[in-house]
PDB file of C-alpha atoms in Angstrom:
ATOM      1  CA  UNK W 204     -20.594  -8.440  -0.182  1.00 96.00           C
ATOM      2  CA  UNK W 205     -21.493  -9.224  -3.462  1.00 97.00           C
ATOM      3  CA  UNK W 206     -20.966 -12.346  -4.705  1.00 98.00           C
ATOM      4  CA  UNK W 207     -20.322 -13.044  -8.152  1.00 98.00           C
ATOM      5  CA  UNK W 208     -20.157 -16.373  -9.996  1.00 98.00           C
ATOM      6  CA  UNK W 209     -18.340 -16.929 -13.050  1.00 98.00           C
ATOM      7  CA  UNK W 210     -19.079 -19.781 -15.122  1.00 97.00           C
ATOM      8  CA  UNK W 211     -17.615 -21.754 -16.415  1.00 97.00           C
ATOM      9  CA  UNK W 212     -14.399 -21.984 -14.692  1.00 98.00           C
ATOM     10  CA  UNK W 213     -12.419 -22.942 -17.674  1.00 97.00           C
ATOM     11  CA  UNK W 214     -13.295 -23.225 -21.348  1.00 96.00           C
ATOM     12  CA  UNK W 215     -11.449 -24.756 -24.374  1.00 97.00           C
ATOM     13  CA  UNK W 216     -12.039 -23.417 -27.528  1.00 97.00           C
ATOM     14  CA  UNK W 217     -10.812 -23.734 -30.919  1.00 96.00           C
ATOM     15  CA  UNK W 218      -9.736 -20.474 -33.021  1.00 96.00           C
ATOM     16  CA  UNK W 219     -12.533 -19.407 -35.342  1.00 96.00           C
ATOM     17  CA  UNK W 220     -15.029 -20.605 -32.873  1.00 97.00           C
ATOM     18  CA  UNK W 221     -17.568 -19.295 -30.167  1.00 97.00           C
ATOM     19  CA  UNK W 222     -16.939 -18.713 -27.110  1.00 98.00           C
ATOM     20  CA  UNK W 223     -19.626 -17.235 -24.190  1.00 98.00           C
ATOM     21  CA  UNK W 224     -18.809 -16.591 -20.376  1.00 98.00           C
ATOM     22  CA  UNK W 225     -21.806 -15.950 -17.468  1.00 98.00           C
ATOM     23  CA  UNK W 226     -21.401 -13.935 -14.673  1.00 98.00           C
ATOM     24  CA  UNK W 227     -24.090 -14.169 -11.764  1.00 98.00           C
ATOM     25  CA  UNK W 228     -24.196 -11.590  -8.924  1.00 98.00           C
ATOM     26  CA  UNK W 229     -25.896 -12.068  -5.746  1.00 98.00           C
ATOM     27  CA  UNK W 230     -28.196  -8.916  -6.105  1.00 98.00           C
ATOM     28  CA  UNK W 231     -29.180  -6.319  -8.553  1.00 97.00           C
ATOM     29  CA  UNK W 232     -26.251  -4.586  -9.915  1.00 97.00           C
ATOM     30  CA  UNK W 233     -28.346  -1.630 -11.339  1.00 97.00           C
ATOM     31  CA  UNK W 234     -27.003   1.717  -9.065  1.00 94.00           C
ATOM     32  CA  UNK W 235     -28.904   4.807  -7.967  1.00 94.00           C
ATOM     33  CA  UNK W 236     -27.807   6.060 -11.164  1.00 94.00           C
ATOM     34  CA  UNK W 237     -29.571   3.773 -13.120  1.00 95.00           C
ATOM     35  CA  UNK W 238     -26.620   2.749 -14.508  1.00 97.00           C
ATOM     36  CA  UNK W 239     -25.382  -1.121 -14.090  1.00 98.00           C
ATOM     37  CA  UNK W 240     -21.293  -1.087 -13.273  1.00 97.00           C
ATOM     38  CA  UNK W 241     -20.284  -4.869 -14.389  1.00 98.00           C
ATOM     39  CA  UNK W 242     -17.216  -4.858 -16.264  1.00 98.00           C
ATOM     40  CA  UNK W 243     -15.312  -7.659 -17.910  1.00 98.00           C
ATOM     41  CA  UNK W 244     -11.709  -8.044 -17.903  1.00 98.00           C
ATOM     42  CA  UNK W 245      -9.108  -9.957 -19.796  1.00 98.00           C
ATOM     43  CA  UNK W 246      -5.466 -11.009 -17.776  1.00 98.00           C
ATOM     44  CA  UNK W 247      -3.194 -12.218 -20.527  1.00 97.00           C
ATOM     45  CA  UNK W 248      -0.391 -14.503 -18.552  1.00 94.00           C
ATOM     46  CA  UNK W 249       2.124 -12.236 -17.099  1.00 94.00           C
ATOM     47  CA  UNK W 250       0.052  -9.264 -17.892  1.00 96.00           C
ATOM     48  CA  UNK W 251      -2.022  -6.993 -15.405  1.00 97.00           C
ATOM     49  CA  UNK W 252      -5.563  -7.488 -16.263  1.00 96.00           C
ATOM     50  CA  UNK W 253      -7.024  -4.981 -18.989  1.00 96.00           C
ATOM     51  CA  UNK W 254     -10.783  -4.098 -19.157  1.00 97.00           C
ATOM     52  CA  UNK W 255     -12.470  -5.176 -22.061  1.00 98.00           C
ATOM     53  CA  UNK W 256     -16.332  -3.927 -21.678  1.00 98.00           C
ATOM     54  CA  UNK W 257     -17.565  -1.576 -19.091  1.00 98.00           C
ATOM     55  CA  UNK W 258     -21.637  -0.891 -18.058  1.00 97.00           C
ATOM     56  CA  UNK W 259     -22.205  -4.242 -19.430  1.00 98.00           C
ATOM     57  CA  UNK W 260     -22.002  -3.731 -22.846  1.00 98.00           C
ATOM     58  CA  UNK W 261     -19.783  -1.062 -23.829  1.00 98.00           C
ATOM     59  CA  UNK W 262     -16.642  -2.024 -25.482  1.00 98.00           C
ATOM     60  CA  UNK W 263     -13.020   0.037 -24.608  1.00 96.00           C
ATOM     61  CA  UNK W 264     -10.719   1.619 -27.446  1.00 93.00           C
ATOM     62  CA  UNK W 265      -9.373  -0.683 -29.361  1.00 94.00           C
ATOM     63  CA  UNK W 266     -10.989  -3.954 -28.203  1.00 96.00           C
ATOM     64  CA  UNK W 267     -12.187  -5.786 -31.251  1.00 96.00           C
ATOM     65  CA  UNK W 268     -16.528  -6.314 -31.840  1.00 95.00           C
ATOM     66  CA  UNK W 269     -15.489  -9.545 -31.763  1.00 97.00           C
ATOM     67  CA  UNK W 270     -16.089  -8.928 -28.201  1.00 98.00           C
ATOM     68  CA  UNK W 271     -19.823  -8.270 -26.746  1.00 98.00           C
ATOM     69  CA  UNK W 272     -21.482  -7.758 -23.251  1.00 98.00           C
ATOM     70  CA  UNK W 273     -24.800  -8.256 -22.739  1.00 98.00           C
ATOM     71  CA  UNK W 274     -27.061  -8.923 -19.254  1.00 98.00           C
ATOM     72  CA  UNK W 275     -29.340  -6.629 -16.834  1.00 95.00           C
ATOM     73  CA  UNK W 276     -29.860  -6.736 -13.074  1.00 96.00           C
ATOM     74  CA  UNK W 277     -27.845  -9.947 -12.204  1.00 98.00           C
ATOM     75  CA  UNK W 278     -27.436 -12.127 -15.324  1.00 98.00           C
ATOM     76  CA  UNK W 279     -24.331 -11.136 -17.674  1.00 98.00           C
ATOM     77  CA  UNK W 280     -22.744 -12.781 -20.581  1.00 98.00           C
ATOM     78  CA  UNK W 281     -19.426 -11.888 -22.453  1.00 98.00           C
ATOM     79  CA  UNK W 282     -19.369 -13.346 -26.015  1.00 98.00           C
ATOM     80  CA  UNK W 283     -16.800 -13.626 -28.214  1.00 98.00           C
ATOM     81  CA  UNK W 284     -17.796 -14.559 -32.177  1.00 97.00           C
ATOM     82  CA  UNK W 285     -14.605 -15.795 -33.049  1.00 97.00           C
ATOM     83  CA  UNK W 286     -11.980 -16.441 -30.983  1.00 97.00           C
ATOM     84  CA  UNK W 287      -8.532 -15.815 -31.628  1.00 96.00           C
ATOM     85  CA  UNK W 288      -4.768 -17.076 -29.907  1.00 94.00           C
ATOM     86  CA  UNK W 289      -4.235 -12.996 -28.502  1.00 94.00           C
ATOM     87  CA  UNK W 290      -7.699 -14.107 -26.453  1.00 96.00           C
ATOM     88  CA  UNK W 291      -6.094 -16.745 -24.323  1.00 96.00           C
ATOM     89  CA  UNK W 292      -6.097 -15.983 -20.561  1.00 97.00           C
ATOM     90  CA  UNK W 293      -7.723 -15.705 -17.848  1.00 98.00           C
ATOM     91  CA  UNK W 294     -11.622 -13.778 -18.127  1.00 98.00           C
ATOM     92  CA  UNK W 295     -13.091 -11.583 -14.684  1.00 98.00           C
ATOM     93  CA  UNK W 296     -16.114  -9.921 -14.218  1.00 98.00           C
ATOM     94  CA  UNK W 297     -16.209  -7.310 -11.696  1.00 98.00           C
ATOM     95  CA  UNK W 298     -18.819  -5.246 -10.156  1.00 98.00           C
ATOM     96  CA  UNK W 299     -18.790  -1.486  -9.513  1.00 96.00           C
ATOM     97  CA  UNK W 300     -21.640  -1.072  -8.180  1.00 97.00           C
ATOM     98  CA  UNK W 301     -22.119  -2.218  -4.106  1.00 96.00           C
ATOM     99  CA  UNK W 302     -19.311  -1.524  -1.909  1.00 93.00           C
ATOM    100  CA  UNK W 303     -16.927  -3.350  -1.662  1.00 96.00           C
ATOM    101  CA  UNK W 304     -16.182  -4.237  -5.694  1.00 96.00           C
ATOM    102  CA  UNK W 305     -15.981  -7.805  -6.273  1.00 98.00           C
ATOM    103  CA  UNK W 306     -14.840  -9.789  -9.048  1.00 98.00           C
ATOM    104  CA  UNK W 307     -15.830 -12.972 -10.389  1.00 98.00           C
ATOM    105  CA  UNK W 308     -13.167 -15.953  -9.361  1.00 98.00           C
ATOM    106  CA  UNK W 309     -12.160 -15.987 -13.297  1.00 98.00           C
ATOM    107  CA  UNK W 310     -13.002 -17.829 -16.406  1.00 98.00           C
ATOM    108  CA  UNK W 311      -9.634 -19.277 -18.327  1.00 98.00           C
ATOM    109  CA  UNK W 312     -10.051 -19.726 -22.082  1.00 97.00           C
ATOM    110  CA  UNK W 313      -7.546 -21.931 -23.423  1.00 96.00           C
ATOM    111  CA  UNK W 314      -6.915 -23.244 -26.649  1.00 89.00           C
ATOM    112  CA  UNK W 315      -8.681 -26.968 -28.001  1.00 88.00           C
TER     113      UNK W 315
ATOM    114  CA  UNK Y 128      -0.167   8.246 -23.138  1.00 94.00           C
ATOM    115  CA  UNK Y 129      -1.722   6.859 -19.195  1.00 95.00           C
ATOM    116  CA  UNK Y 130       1.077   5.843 -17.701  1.00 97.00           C
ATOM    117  CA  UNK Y 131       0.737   3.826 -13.553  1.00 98.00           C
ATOM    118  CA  UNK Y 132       3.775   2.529 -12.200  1.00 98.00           C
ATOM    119  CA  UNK Y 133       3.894   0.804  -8.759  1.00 98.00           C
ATOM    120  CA  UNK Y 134       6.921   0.224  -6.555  1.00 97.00           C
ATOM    121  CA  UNK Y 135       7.529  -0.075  -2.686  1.00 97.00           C
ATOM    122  CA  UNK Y 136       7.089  -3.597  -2.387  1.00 95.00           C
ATOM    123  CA  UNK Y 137       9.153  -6.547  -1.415  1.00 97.00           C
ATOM    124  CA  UNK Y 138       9.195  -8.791   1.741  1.00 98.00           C
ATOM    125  CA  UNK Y 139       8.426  -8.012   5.449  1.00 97.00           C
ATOM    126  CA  UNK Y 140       7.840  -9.574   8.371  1.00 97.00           C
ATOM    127  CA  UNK Y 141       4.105 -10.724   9.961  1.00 97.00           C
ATOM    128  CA  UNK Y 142       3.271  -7.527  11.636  1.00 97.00           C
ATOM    129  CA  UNK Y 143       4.942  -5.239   9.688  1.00 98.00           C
ATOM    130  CA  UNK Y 144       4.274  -1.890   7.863  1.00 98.00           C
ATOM    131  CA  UNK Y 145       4.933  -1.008   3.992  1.00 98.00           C
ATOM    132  CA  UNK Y 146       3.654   2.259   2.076  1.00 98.00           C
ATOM    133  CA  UNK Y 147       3.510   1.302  -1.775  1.00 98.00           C
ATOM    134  CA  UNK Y 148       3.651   4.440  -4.437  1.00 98.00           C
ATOM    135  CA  UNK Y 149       2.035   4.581  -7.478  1.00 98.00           C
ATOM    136  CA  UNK Y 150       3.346   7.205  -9.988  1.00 98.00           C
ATOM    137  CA  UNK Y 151       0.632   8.435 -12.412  1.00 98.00           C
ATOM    138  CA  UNK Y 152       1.420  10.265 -16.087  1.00 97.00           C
ATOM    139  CA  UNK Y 153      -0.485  11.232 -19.327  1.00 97.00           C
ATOM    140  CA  UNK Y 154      -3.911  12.486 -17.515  1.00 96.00           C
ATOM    141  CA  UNK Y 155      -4.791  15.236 -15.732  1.00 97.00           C
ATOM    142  CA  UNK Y 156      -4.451  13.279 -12.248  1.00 97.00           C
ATOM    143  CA  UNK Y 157      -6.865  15.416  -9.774  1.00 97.00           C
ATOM    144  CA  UNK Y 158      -9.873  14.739 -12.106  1.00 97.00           C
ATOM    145  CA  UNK Y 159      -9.829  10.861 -11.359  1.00 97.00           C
ATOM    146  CA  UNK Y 160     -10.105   8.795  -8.753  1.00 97.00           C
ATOM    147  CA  UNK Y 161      -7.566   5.976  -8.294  1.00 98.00           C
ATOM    148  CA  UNK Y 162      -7.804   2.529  -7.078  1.00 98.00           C
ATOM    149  CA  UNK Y 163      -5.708  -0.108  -5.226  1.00 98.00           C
ATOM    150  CA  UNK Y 164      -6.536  -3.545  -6.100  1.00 98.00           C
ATOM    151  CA  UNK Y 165      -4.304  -6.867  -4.766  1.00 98.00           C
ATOM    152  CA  UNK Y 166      -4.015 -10.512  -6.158  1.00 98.00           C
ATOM    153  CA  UNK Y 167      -2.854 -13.165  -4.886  1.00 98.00           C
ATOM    154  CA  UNK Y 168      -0.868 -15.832  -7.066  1.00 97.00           C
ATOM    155  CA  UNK Y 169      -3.431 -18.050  -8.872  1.00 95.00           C
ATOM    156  CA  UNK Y 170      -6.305 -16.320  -7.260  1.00 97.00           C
ATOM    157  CA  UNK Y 171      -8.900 -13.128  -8.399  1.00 98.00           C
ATOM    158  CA  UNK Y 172      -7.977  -9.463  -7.866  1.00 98.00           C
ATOM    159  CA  UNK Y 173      -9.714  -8.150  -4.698  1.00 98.00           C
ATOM    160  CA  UNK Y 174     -10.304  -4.957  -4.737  1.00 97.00           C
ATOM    161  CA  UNK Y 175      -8.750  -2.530  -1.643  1.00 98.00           C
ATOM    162  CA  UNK Y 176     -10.197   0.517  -1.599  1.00 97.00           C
ATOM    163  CA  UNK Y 177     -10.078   4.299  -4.091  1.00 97.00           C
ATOM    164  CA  UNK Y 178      -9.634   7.658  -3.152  1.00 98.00           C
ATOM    165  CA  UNK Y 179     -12.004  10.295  -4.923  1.00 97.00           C
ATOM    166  CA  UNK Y 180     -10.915  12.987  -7.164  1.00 97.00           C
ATOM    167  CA  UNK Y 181     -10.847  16.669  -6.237  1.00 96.00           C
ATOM    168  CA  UNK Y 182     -13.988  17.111  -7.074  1.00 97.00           C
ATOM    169  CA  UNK Y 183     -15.476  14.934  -4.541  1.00 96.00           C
ATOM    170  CA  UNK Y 184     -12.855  16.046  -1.706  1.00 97.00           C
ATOM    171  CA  UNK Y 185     -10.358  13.260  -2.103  1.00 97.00           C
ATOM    172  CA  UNK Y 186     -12.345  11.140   0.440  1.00 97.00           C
ATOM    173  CA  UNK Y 187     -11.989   7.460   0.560  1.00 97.00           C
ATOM    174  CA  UNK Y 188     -13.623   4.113   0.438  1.00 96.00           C
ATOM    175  CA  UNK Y 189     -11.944   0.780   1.883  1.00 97.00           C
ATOM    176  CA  UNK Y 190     -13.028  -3.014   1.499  1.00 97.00           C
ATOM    177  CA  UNK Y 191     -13.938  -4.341   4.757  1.00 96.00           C
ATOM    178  CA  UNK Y 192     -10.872  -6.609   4.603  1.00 95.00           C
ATOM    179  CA  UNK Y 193      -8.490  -3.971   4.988  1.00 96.00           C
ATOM    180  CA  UNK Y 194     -10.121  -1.257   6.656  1.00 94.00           C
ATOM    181  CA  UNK Y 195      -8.018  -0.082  10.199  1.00 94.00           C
ATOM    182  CA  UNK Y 196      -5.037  -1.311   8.468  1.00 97.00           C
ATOM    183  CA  UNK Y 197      -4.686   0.390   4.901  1.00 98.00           C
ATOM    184  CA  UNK Y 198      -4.606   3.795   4.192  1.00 98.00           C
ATOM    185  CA  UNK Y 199      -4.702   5.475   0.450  1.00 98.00           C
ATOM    186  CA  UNK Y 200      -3.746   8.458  -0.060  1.00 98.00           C
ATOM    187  CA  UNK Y 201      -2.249  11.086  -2.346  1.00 98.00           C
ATOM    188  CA  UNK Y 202       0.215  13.755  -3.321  1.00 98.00           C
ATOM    189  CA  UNK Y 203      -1.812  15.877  -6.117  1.00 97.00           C
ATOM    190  CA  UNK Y 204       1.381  17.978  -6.740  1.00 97.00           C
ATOM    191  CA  UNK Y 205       3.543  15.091  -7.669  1.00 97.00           C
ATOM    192  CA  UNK Y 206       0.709  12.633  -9.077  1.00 98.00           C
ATOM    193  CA  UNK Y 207       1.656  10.385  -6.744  1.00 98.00           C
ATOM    194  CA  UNK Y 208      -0.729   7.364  -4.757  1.00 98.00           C
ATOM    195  CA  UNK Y 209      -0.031   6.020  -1.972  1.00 98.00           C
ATOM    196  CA  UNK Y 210      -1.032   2.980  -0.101  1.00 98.00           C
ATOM    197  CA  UNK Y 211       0.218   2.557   3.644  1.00 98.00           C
ATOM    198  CA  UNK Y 212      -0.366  -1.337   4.578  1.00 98.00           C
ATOM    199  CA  UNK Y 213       0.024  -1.914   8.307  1.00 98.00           C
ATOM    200  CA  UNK Y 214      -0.013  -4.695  10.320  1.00 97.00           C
ATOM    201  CA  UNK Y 215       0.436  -7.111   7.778  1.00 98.00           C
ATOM    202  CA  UNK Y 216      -0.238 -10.731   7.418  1.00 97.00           C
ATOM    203  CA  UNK Y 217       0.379 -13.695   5.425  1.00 97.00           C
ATOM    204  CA  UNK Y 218      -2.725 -13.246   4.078  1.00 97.00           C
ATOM    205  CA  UNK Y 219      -1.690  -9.869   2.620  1.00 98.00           C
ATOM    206  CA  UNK Y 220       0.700 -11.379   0.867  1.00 98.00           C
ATOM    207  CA  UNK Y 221      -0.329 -10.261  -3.055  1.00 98.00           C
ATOM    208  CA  UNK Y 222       0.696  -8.355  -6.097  1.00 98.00           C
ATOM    209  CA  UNK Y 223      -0.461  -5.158  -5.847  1.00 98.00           C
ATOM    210  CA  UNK Y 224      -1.872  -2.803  -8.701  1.00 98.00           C
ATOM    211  CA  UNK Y 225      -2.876   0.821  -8.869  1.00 98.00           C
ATOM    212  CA  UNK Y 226      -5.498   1.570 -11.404  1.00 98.00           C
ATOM    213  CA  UNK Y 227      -7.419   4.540 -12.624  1.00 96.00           C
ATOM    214  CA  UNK Y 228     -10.914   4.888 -11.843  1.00 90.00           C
ATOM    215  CA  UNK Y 229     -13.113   2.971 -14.279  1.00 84.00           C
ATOM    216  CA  UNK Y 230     -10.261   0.500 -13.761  1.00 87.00           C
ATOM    217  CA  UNK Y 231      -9.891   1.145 -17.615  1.00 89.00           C
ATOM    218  CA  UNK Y 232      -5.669   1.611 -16.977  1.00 95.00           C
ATOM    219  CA  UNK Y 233      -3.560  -0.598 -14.384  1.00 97.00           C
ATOM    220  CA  UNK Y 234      -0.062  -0.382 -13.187  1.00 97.00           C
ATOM    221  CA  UNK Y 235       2.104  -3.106 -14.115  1.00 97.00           C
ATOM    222  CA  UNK Y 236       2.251  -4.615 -10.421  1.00 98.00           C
ATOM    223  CA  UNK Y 237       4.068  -4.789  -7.584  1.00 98.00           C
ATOM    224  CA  UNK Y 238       4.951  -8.132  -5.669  1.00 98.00           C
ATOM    225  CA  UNK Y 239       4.405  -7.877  -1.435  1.00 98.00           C
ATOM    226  CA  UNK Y 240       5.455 -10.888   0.671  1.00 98.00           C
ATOM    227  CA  UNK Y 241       4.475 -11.259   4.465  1.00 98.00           C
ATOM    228  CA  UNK Y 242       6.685 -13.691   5.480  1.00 96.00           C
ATOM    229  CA  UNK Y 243       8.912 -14.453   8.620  1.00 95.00           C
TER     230      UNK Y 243
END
């Protein structure tokens, strides 16, 4: 399987700040396609977790540019510019590209 | 508006079976494939398996972890998904989502606990 690594595990930031999450997988995540399948997702406490970015760097309806994906082959990075209190939880990436899908083991941002 | 929402689950004893439904609105259902994805309390989601749209035959994929014991499957007529868990374990015990394909919409979650 693939294994991805999330770092780091948790992160304390204030609002108005930077914040920037890696994920590392254990081989190329570029498909047949040509296409890379890492996603990032945000689970908000209670919530089911909602996809944020998908093929690295595209951002989903509604998500704020705040929010950017970057990364190629096995290095990714989520950045957020300025973080706000509705960005507290817990961050995943996940792969879509090797069976089975993994997910990183999460990233929680909390609040300095 | 996409609409998942899971039910079935509950508690059931260490070798035990359980079929969990998914009920799927606001899409045209046959065009997507749909995923079953678990997570334990605390831990990462760990992906189960999908089951490919109609056009790609409505064949299936399973993670290693589950495959021989879960089946998906679905009812195209009712928009329904369907995940058959057998011989269950502790270690199955999880809340369980159903999620389009692209992951970009989940179900709300349903709680399954293997317990004696």
């Amino acid at each position: 399987d693939v294994v991805m690594t999330q770092t780091p595990v948790s992160l304390s930031v204030a609002i108005g700040q930077p914040a920037s999450i890696s994920c590392k997988s254990s081989q190329s995540l570029v498909g047949t396609s040509g296409k890379t399948y890492l996603n990032w997702l945000l689970q908000r406490p209670g919530q089911s977790p909602k996809r944020l970015i998908y093929l690295v760097s595209k951002l989903d309806s509604g998500i704020p540019d705040r929010f950017s994906g970057s990364g190629s082959e096995t290095d990714f990075t989520l950045k957020i510019s300025r973080v706000e209190a509705d960005d507290l939880g817990v961050y995943y990436c996940l792969q879509g590209t090797h069976f089975p899908y993994t997910f990183g083991a999460g990233t929680k941002l909390e609040l300095k | 508006e996409v609409k998942l929402l899971e039910s079935g689950g509950g508690l059931v004893q260490p070798g035990g079976s359980m079929r969990l439904s998914c009920a799927a609105s606001g899409f045209t259902f046959t065009d997507f494939y749909m995923y079953w994805i678990r997570q334990p309390a605390g831990k990462a989601p760990e992906w189960l398996g999908f089951i490919r749209n109609k056009a790609n035959g409505y064949t299936t994929e399973y993670n290693p972890s589950v495959k021989g014991r879960f089946t998906i499957s679905r009812d195209n007529t009712q928009n329904m998904l369907y995940l058959q868990m057998n011989t269950l374990r502790a270690e199955d015990t999880a809340t369980y989502y159903c999620a389009r394909s692209g992951i970009d919409y989940w179900g709300q979650g349903v709680m399954v606990t293997v317990s004696s």
